[in-house]
Short mmCIF file of C-alpha atoms in Angstrom, two decimals:
data_model
loop_
_atom_site.label_atom_id
_atom_site.label_comp_id
_atom_site.label_asym_id
_atom_site.label_seq_id
_atom_site.Cartn_x
_atom_site.Cartn_y
_atom_site.Cartn_z
CA MET A 1 -0.04 0.00 -0.02
CA PRO A 2 1.42 3.42 -0.93
CA PRO A 3 2.61 5.59 1.98
CA GLN A 4 -0.08 8.34 1.45
CA PRO A 5 -3.05 6.05 1.91
CA ARG A 6 -1.43 4.51 5.03
CA ILE A 7 -0.95 7.99 6.49
CA LEU A 8 -4.63 8.85 5.71
CA GLN A 9 -5.71 5.54 7.38
CA LYS A 10 -3.84 6.43 10.54
CA VAL A 11 -5.22 9.91 10.65
CA LEU A 12 -8.67 8.62 10.08
CA LEU A 13 -8.20 6.03 12.88
CA LEU A 14 -7.00 8.65 15.23
CA ILE A 15 -9.97 10.88 14.42
CA ILE A 16 -12.38 7.94 15.03
CA ILE A 17 -10.75 7.08 18.38
CA PHE A 18 -10.70 10.74 19.42
CA SER A 19 -14.31 11.30 18.29
CA THR A 20 -15.60 8.12 20.01
CA SER A 21 -13.91 8.90 23.31
CA PHE A 22 -14.98 12.55 23.18
CA THR A 23 -18.60 11.65 22.32
CA THR A 24 -18.76 8.95 25.04
CA ALA A 25 -17.53 11.24 27.65
CA PHE A 26 -19.95 14.06 26.76
CA TYR A 27 -22.80 11.59 26.46
CA SER A 28 -22.12 10.50 30.04
CA TYR A 29 -22.47 14.13 31.09
CA PHE A 30 -25.74 14.43 29.34
CA LEU A 31 -27.01 11.47 31.32
CA LEU A 32 -26.29 13.16 34.61
CA PRO A 33 -29.53 14.25 36.42
CA SER A 34 -30.17 18.05 36.28
CA GLU A 35 -31.11 17.94 39.90
CA GLN A 36 -30.02 15.53 42.64
CA LYS A 37 -29.78 15.30 46.43
CA LEU A 38 -26.70 14.12 48.38
CA SER A 39 -26.17 13.59 52.02
CA VAL A 40 -23.22 15.07 53.92
CA GLY A 41 -20.17 12.81 53.33
CA ASP A 42 -21.33 11.61 49.84
CA ALA A 43 -18.95 11.70 46.86
CA LEU A 44 -19.71 14.02 44.02
CA ASN A 45 -19.09 11.66 41.12
CA LEU A 46 -18.31 13.22 37.75
CA PRO A 47 -17.58 11.11 34.64
CA GLN A 48 -13.97 10.79 33.55
CA LEU A 49 -12.91 11.97 30.12
CA LEU A 50 -11.43 9.08 28.08
CA THR A 51 -9.18 10.92 25.71
CA PRO A 52 -5.97 12.58 27.08
CA GLY A 53 -5.38 16.09 25.86
CA ILE A 54 -8.98 17.34 25.77
CA ASP A 55 -9.43 17.72 29.53
CA HIS A 56 -8.10 21.30 29.48
CA HIS A 57 -10.99 22.29 27.06
CA LEU A 58 -13.63 21.55 29.77
CA SER A 59 -14.33 23.59 32.91
CA VAL A 60 -16.78 22.97 35.65
CA TYR A 61 -17.98 26.15 37.33
CA VAL A 62 -19.26 25.60 40.84
CA GLU A 63 -21.63 28.06 42.60
CA SER A 64 -22.29 27.52 46.25
CA ASN A 65 -24.41 29.36 48.78
CA LYS A 66 -21.60 29.12 51.32
CA ASN A 67 -17.98 27.87 51.75
CA ASN A 68 -17.05 24.38 52.70
CA VAL A 69 -19.92 22.65 50.96
CA LEU A 70 -17.47 20.85 48.56
CA LYS A 71 -13.99 19.54 49.28
CA ILE A 72 -11.53 18.12 46.83
CA ASN A 73 -8.90 15.77 48.36
CA GLY A 74 -9.90 17.11 51.79
CA TYR A 75 -9.36 20.80 50.89
CA PRO A 76 -12.45 23.15 50.74
CA VAL A 77 -13.11 24.57 47.28
CA THR A 78 -12.24 28.31 47.46
CA GLN A 79 -12.20 31.02 44.85
CA LYS A 80 -9.41 29.33 42.86
CA ILE A 81 -9.13 27.43 39.62
CA TYR A 82 -8.58 23.73 39.98
CA LYS A 83 -7.16 21.32 37.47
CA TYR A 84 -9.38 18.33 38.22
CA ASN A 85 -7.87 14.93 37.39
CA GLY A 86 -10.13 12.53 39.17
CA GLU A 87 -9.43 13.56 42.75
CA GLN A 88 -12.00 12.78 45.42
CA ALA A 89 -14.72 15.44 45.54
CA VAL A 90 -16.94 15.14 48.64
CA VAL A 91 -19.79 17.26 49.91
CA THR A 92 -19.10 18.06 53.49
CA GLU A 93 -21.76 20.49 54.76
CA PRO A 94 -25.45 21.13 54.15
CA GLY A 95 -26.05 23.59 51.38
CA GLN A 96 -26.37 23.91 47.62
CA LEU A 97 -24.10 23.56 44.62
CA ASN A 98 -24.79 24.61 41.08
CA LEU A 99 -22.44 22.82 38.60
CA SER A 100 -22.02 24.22 35.08
CA LEU A 101 -19.94 22.29 32.62
CA LYS A 102 -18.62 24.35 29.76
CA LEU A 103 -16.56 23.62 26.66
CA PHE A 104 -13.67 26.11 26.14
CA GLY A 105 -15.05 27.88 29.17
CA VAL A 106 -17.85 29.28 27.04
CA ILE A 107 -20.15 26.68 25.45
CA PRO A 108 -22.56 25.23 28.13
CA ILE A 109 -22.68 21.42 28.06
CA LYS A 110 -24.53 20.53 31.32
CA ASN A 111 -26.02 22.33 34.32
CA MET A 112 -26.67 20.40 37.52
CA MET A 113 -28.09 21.52 40.81
CA VAL A 114 -27.06 19.56 43.93
CA ASP A 115 -28.91 19.98 47.26
CA VAL A 116 -26.71 18.67 50.11
CA LEU A 117 -28.84 17.49 52.96
CA PRO A 118 -27.70 16.88 56.53
CA GLU A 119 -27.56 13.29 57.75
CA ILE A 120 -31.03 12.50 59.19
CA GLU A 121 -31.77 9.56 61.44
CA VAL A 122 -35.32 8.41 62.15
CA ILE A 123 -37.02 5.52 63.92
CA PRO A 124 -38.76 3.39 61.35
CA GLY A 125 -42.49 2.88 61.91
CA GLY A 126 -44.63 -0.11 60.83
CA HIS A 127 -47.22 0.58 63.50
CA SER A 128 -50.90 0.52 62.50
CA VAL A 129 -52.88 3.64 63.22
CA GLY A 130 -56.42 4.82 62.85
CA VAL A 131 -56.86 8.12 61.08
CA MET A 132 -59.50 10.45 62.60
CA LEU A 133 -60.68 13.51 60.82
CA GLN A 134 -60.90 16.72 62.93
CA THR A 135 -64.68 17.04 62.49
CA GLU A 136 -67.81 17.02 64.57
CA GLY A 137 -70.90 15.33 63.27
CA ILE A 138 -70.45 14.35 59.66
CA MET A 139 -68.66 15.88 56.66
CA ALA A 140 -70.22 16.38 53.18
CA VAL A 141 -67.80 14.79 50.71
CA GLY A 142 -69.98 14.55 47.64
CA HIS A 143 -73.38 15.19 46.04
CA ALA A 144 -75.63 12.33 44.91
CA PRO A 145 -78.99 12.30 43.00
CA VAL A 146 -82.18 11.30 44.77
CA TYR A 147 -84.50 9.42 42.32
CA ARG A 148 -88.18 10.14 42.60
CA ASN A 149 -91.11 7.85 41.70
CA ASP A 150 -91.65 9.50 38.34
CA GLY A 151 -88.06 8.75 37.22
CA THR A 152 -86.78 12.26 37.69
CA TYR A 153 -84.09 13.14 40.26
CA ALA A 154 -83.01 15.99 42.46
CA TYR A 155 -80.09 17.18 44.55
CA PRO A 156 -81.80 18.62 47.63
CA ALA A 157 -78.70 19.41 49.73
CA LYS A 158 -76.82 20.93 46.84
CA GLU A 159 -79.79 23.02 45.76
CA ALA A 160 -80.15 24.23 49.34
CA GLY A 161 -76.53 25.43 49.46
CA ILE A 162 -74.70 22.59 51.23
CA GLU A 163 -71.09 22.64 50.07
CA LEU A 164 -68.46 19.90 50.09
CA GLY A 165 -66.35 20.11 53.27
CA ASP A 166 -69.31 21.39 55.33
CA ASN A 167 -69.59 19.84 58.75
CA ILE A 168 -73.24 19.01 59.56
CA LEU A 169 -73.55 19.01 63.28
CA ALA A 170 -77.27 18.60 63.93
CA ILE A 171 -80.58 18.01 62.20
CA ASN A 172 -83.61 19.69 63.74
CA ASP A 173 -81.64 20.36 66.98
CA SER A 174 -80.69 16.60 67.26
CA LYS A 175 -76.87 16.17 67.33
CA ILE A 176 -75.47 13.79 64.83
CA LYS A 177 -73.43 10.88 66.22
CA ASN A 178 -72.26 9.13 63.02
CA GLU A 179 -73.20 8.28 59.44
CA LYS A 180 -75.88 5.82 60.39
CA ASN A 181 -77.47 8.18 62.87
CA ALA A 182 -77.53 10.98 60.27
CA ALA A 183 -79.49 8.74 57.78
CA GLU A 184 -81.91 7.81 60.50
CA LEU A 185 -82.53 11.49 61.49
CA ILE A 186 -83.01 12.55 57.91
CA HIS A 187 -85.62 9.79 57.33
CA GLN A 188 -87.34 10.48 60.68
CA PHE A 189 -87.66 14.21 60.32
CA GLY A 190 -87.86 14.20 56.56
CA ALA A 191 -91.25 12.44 56.63
CA LYS A 192 -92.57 15.45 58.46
CA GLY A 193 -91.22 18.21 56.18
CA THR A 194 -88.38 20.65 55.97
CA LEU A 195 -85.03 19.86 57.69
CA LYS A 196 -83.03 22.43 59.63
CA LEU A 197 -79.37 21.54 59.35
CA LEU A 198 -76.79 23.14 61.68
CA VAL A 199 -73.75 23.56 59.42
CA ARG A 200 -70.21 24.71 60.24
CA ARG A 201 -68.22 26.28 57.37
CA ASP A 202 -64.96 28.19 57.65
CA GLY A 203 -65.33 28.19 61.48
CA LYS A 204 -68.84 29.77 61.38
CA GLU A 205 -72.12 28.01 62.17
CA LYS A 206 -75.42 28.64 60.42
CA ILE A 207 -78.77 26.99 59.80
CA ILE A 208 -79.59 25.81 56.24
CA SER A 209 -83.03 24.55 55.34
CA VAL A 210 -83.26 21.47 53.09
CA GLU A 211 -86.34 19.95 51.47
CA PRO A 212 -85.82 16.18 51.58
CA GLU A 213 -86.96 13.88 48.81
CA PHE A 214 -88.33 10.31 49.13
CA CYS A 215 -85.91 8.01 47.34
CA GLN A 216 -87.50 5.36 45.12
CA ASP A 217 -84.42 3.09 45.36
CA THR A 218 -83.90 3.06 49.21
CA LYS A 219 -87.55 3.77 50.16
CA THR A 220 -86.31 6.43 52.59
CA TYR A 221 -86.19 10.23 52.74
CA ARG A 222 -82.79 11.50 51.61
CA ILE A 223 -81.03 14.82 50.84
CA GLY A 224 -78.51 13.62 48.25
CA LEU A 225 -75.19 13.69 50.01
CA TYR A 226 -72.18 11.40 50.33
CA ILE A 227 -71.01 11.79 53.92
CA ARG A 228 -68.14 10.63 56.15
CA ASP A 229 -67.86 10.63 59.94
CA ASN A 230 -64.58 11.24 61.62
CA ALA A 231 -63.05 7.78 60.92
CA ALA A 232 -61.02 7.82 57.68
CA GLY A 233 -59.51 4.41 57.97
CA VAL A 234 -56.45 2.40 58.94
CA GLY A 235 -52.91 3.27 57.84
CA THR A 236 -49.24 2.72 58.85
CA ILE A 237 -46.65 5.06 60.26
CA THR A 238 -43.46 5.30 58.19
CA PHE A 239 -40.97 7.06 60.51
CA TYR A 240 -40.61 9.12 63.64
CA GLU A 241 -37.94 11.80 64.05
CA PRO A 242 -37.17 12.04 67.83
CA LYS A 243 -35.70 15.53 67.98
CA GLY A 244 -38.74 17.30 66.56
CA LYS A 245 -41.23 14.49 67.60
CA LYS A 246 -42.37 14.47 64.01
CA TYR A 247 -43.84 11.51 62.16
CA GLY A 248 -44.69 10.66 58.57
CA ALA A 249 -47.35 8.13 57.52
CA LEU A 250 -49.25 6.64 54.59
CA GLY A 251 -47.11 7.98 51.70
CA HIS A 252 -50.18 9.33 49.97
CA MET A 253 -52.91 11.90 50.45
CA ILE A 254 -56.23 11.42 52.23
CA ALA A 255 -58.76 13.09 49.99
CA ASP A 256 -61.23 13.91 52.80
CA LEU A 257 -58.65 15.97 54.61
CA ASP A 258 -58.36 18.37 51.74
CA THR A 259 -61.74 19.83 52.71
CA VAL A 260 -60.79 20.40 56.35
CA ASP A 261 -59.78 24.03 56.73
CA GLN A 262 -58.00 23.87 60.08
CA ALA A 263 -54.38 23.99 61.24
CA GLU A 264 -54.90 20.61 62.81
CA LYS A 265 -56.73 18.47 60.32
CA GLY A 266 -57.19 15.40 62.43
CA ARG A 267 -55.50 12.88 64.68
CA ILE A 268 -54.00 9.47 64.55
CA VAL A 269 -54.45 6.82 67.23
CA LYS A 270 -53.21 3.25 67.73
CA ALA A 271 -55.06 0.58 65.78
CA ASP A 272 -55.11 -3.11 66.63
CA ILE A 273 -55.57 -5.29 63.58
CA GLN A 274 -58.42 -7.68 64.20
CA GLY A 275 -58.54 -9.32 60.74
CA ILE A 276 -57.32 -9.33 57.19
CA LYS A 277 -59.29 -9.34 54.02
CA PRO A 278 -56.76 -10.78 51.50
CA GLY A 279 -56.35 -9.02 48.18
CA LYS A 280 -56.82 -10.66 44.80
CA LYS A 281 -56.68 -9.58 41.15
CA GLY A 282 -59.23 -6.75 40.64
CA ASP A 283 -60.24 -6.68 44.34
CA PRO A 284 -57.76 -4.96 46.75
CA GLY A 285 -57.81 -6.42 50.27
CA GLU A 286 -57.75 -4.50 53.51
CA LYS A 287 -56.71 -4.53 57.22
CA ILE A 288 -59.58 -4.50 59.65
CA GLY A 289 -58.60 -2.43 62.65
CA LEU A 290 -59.99 -1.54 66.09
CA PHE A 291 -59.08 2.06 67.02
CA ASP A 292 -57.44 2.42 70.48
CA GLY A 293 -56.63 5.89 71.80
CA LYS A 294 -53.90 4.63 74.13
CA GLU A 295 -50.11 4.34 73.80
CA LEU A 296 -49.87 5.99 70.37
CA GLU A 297 -51.54 9.31 69.53
CA GLY A 298 -50.66 12.43 67.48
CA ASN A 299 -52.10 15.19 65.42
CA ILE A 300 -52.30 15.68 61.70
CA GLU A 301 -50.82 19.00 60.48
CA ILE A 302 -50.02 18.31 56.79
CA ASN A 303 -51.89 16.24 54.19
CA SER A 304 -50.06 15.99 50.88
CA ASN A 305 -49.22 13.66 48.02
CA PHE A 306 -46.41 12.28 50.13
CA GLY A 307 -48.57 11.34 53.13
CA ILE A 308 -49.80 12.80 56.37
CA PHE A 309 -47.46 14.46 58.86
CA GLY A 310 -47.62 15.82 62.41
CA LYS A 311 -46.27 15.29 65.90
CA LEU A 312 -46.62 12.28 68.24
CA GLU A 313 -47.40 12.83 71.90
CA GLU A 314 -45.04 10.07 73.04
CA PRO A 315 -41.84 8.63 71.44
CA LEU A 316 -42.23 5.83 68.91
CA VAL A 317 -40.39 2.54 69.67
CA ASN A 318 -39.38 -0.03 67.06
CA PRO A 319 -37.84 -3.31 68.43
CA PHE A 320 -35.91 -3.86 65.26
CA PHE A 321 -34.26 -0.41 65.11
CA LYS A 322 -34.01 1.01 68.68
CA ASN A 323 -31.36 3.60 67.85
CA GLY A 324 -32.79 4.77 64.49
CA ILE A 325 -31.44 4.54 60.91
CA SER A 326 -30.43 6.92 58.14
CA ILE A 327 -32.58 8.12 55.26
CA ALA A 328 -31.49 6.80 51.89
CA LEU A 329 -31.63 9.27 49.02
CA SER A 330 -32.80 8.14 45.55
CA ASN A 331 -29.18 7.76 44.23
CA GLN A 332 -28.48 5.35 47.15
CA ILE A 333 -31.33 2.96 46.36
CA SER A 334 -30.72 -0.03 44.10
CA GLU A 335 -33.00 -2.65 42.49
CA GLY A 336 -33.01 -5.85 44.49
CA PRO A 337 -33.92 -7.29 47.88
CA ALA A 338 -35.41 -5.14 50.64
CA GLU A 339 -37.86 -5.52 53.44
CA ILE A 340 -40.93 -3.83 54.88
CA ILE A 341 -42.22 -3.51 58.42
CA THR A 342 -45.97 -3.81 59.04
CA VAL A 343 -48.62 -5.37 61.28
CA ILE A 344 -50.90 -8.20 60.21
CA ALA A 345 -52.22 -9.26 63.63
CA GLY A 346 -52.81 -7.18 66.75
CA ASP A 347 -49.97 -4.67 67.25
CA LYS A 348 -47.05 -6.90 66.55
CA LEU A 349 -44.45 -5.45 64.24
CA GLU A 350 -43.05 -7.93 61.69
CA LYS A 351 -40.43 -7.85 58.89
CA PHE A 352 -41.30 -9.19 55.45
CA ASP A 353 -39.21 -9.64 52.34
CA ILE A 354 -39.86 -7.66 49.13
CA GLU A 355 -38.07 -6.84 45.91
CA ILE A 356 -37.44 -3.35 44.63
CA GLU A 357 -38.08 -3.88 40.88
CA ARG A 358 -37.48 -0.31 39.68
CA VAL A 359 -36.27 3.03 41.02
CA LEU A 360 -38.29 5.55 38.95
CA PRO A 361 -36.59 8.74 37.72
CA GLN A 362 -37.45 11.62 40.02
CA HIS A 363 -37.22 14.75 37.89
CA GLN A 364 -39.80 16.38 40.13
CA PRO A 365 -41.36 15.39 43.49
CA THR A 366 -43.87 12.55 43.14
CA GLY A 367 -45.45 10.03 45.42
CA LYS A 368 -44.45 7.08 43.14
CA GLY A 369 -40.71 6.64 43.23
CA LEU A 370 -40.41 2.83 43.49
CA ILE A 371 -42.03 -0.26 42.05
CA ILE A 372 -41.95 -3.07 44.54
CA GLN A 373 -43.11 -6.76 44.74
CA ILE A 374 -43.95 -8.73 47.84
CA THR A 375 -41.99 -11.95 47.90
CA ASP A 376 -42.38 -13.09 51.52
CA PRO A 377 -44.43 -16.37 51.60
CA LYS A 378 -45.90 -15.61 54.98
CA LEU A 379 -47.16 -12.23 53.97
CA LEU A 380 -48.49 -13.42 50.59
CA LYS A 381 -50.43 -16.24 52.41
CA ALA A 382 -51.92 -13.75 54.97
CA THR A 383 -52.70 -10.74 52.67
CA GLY A 384 -52.24 -11.75 49.04
CA GLY A 385 -49.84 -8.92 48.65
CA ILE A 386 -50.32 -5.17 49.28
CA ILE A 387 -53.64 -4.32 50.91
CA GLN A 388 -55.36 -1.19 52.25
CA GLY A 389 -54.02 -0.24 55.64
CA MET A 390 -50.46 -1.23 54.64
CA SER A 391 -49.90 2.17 53.11
CA GLY A 392 -47.00 3.81 54.94
CA SER A 393 -45.17 0.62 55.85
CA PRO A 394 -41.52 1.51 55.88
CA ILE A 395 -39.29 0.02 53.14
CA ILE A 396 -35.75 -0.81 54.47
CA GLN A 397 -32.77 -1.56 52.25
CA GLY A 398 -29.13 -1.80 53.41
CA GLY A 399 -30.02 -0.63 56.84
CA LYS A 400 -31.49 2.62 55.57
CA LEU A 401 -35.10 3.85 55.23
CA VAL A 402 -35.74 4.19 51.43
CA GLY A 403 -39.45 4.81 51.31
CA ALA A 404 -42.99 3.74 52.15
CA VAL A 405 -45.46 1.36 50.60
CA THR A 406 -48.28 3.34 48.88
CA HIS A 407 -50.44 2.01 46.10
CA VAL A 408 -51.28 -1.52 45.00
CA PHE A 409 -51.48 -2.70 41.30
CA VAL A 410 -55.11 -3.67 41.06
CA ASN A 411 -54.43 -6.44 38.49
CA ASP A 412 -51.52 -7.79 40.57
CA PRO A 413 -51.81 -7.25 44.31
CA THR A 414 -48.27 -8.59 44.85
CA LYS A 415 -46.87 -5.43 43.23
CA GLY A 416 -47.27 -1.74 43.94
CA TYR A 417 -45.68 1.66 44.25
CA GLY A 418 -43.47 3.15 46.95
CA CYS A 419 -42.97 6.79 47.91
CA LEU A 420 -39.29 7.87 48.43
CA ALA A 421 -38.31 8.69 52.03
CA GLU A 422 -36.38 11.81 50.91
CA TRP A 423 -39.62 13.48 49.75
CA MET A 424 -41.36 12.52 52.97
CA ILE A 425 -38.78 14.08 55.21
CA LEU A 426 -38.75 17.30 53.14
CA GLU A 427 -42.60 17.41 53.32
CA ALA A 428 -42.53 16.82 57.10
CA GLY A 429 -40.26 19.86 57.56
CA ILE A 430 -37.46 17.78 59.06
CA VAL A 431 -35.12 19.17 56.40
CA HIS A 432 -35.68 22.73 55.08
CA LYS A 433 -36.69 22.78 51.41
CA GLU A 434 -33.67 24.76 50.41
CA ALA A 435 -33.84 23.85 46.75
CA ALA A 436 -36.94 25.97 46.33
CA SER A 437 -35.00 29.17 47.02
CA PHE A 438 -31.77 28.00 45.41
CA PRO A 439 -31.73 30.18 42.32
CA GLU A 440 -32.28 33.29 44.39
CA ILE A 441 -29.54 32.31 46.87
CA MET A 442 -27.16 31.72 43.96
CA THR A 443 -27.24 35.32 42.78
CA LYS A 444 -25.19 36.39 45.77
CA SER A 445 -23.05 33.29 46.25
CA PRO A 446 -19.27 32.88 45.67
CA VAL A 447 -18.31 31.37 42.29
CA PHE A 448 -15.71 28.63 42.11
CA MET A 449 -14.21 26.88 39.12
CA PHE A 450 -12.09 23.82 38.53
CA ASN A 451 -10.93 22.40 35.17
CA LEU A 452 -11.70 18.91 33.87
#
């Protein structure tokens, strides 16, 4: 082969090798999450460039809201330029970092915000609790048609001005005890004419007159309301933070609490599990609990997509983790074996094996961060999988709290979703939501830079 083609081949080969390495390195940067959370002491891992000679073309600019958030080889990053060759970069204090990767110091390649959280230790839960709404009487949670004899229908309560979230305290001066009692009073007084309902709305009470209708289907007088008394069901505590006496539970919202316009939306009390209705395909099971206001009691201050949160009156004790465990962030969770803690009889906490099948990308806060499957033979035999009342059961992996059981797959009760623990502790206020104000803080922060 003539010399010239050989030289061209070598040049072409070098270009291919250079381009492949260059592209691979940059592709790895594009795959980095735009936002992530790290705990104090975690390494800040950045991909290594594969081709020697191009590292001086890349710079990483680091903005921080304070000094000492990041250290390289044990030295705090200060206002200097670093030539970074794979040294150990560790986050060492709570705060925020904003990383900006630039080519030739000008062309932006990747921006990444890192929220550094303090190490948090909590007591895992698993305890069954009854959720009590902070209401008197009954709560209006929906409107329903009342069908007349002639086939037409009406909405008496809605037409009279009853709104969702109203607390109905009494009917014709008779106090309402529960749902059943309310239905009895409506039928009893409805047969005689107009009903006078004592209603509390936005902290104020007033009388609303309602004309009841005789329902063809039930053969009773009705006013066309879906109602709930103050018992919202059984759930499970996920964690307890001893310093602030704060707890998190359920891992999902309680819809009825959305209509309660009070600082304290309700209470949780201890629940003893008296029975189990196993779940099966298309028919989710449930825990049957007896509420007990002793030993475990707390308020409900927050109701969100990540669960309910408040304070316990007495410390929570877990026989498996007496001294507490750390919270695992999403980047510390892996697919594979894990376990949950829950109650299936009485008040006995038990551990059961599960499998974390997927860790879902968390580009923004969401109550569904994990896909899990129950694998423990004992739990499968007792419950068929995930059932109502199990929501909030803590998920433990590698000795850390990674999340809480939330929703079941209706077509496969052995599988379901989990809510990440990191979102729950932020929602509980255990760690300040610093990321929300991060861009504003950055405008006045020192700017650091090191070269890649």
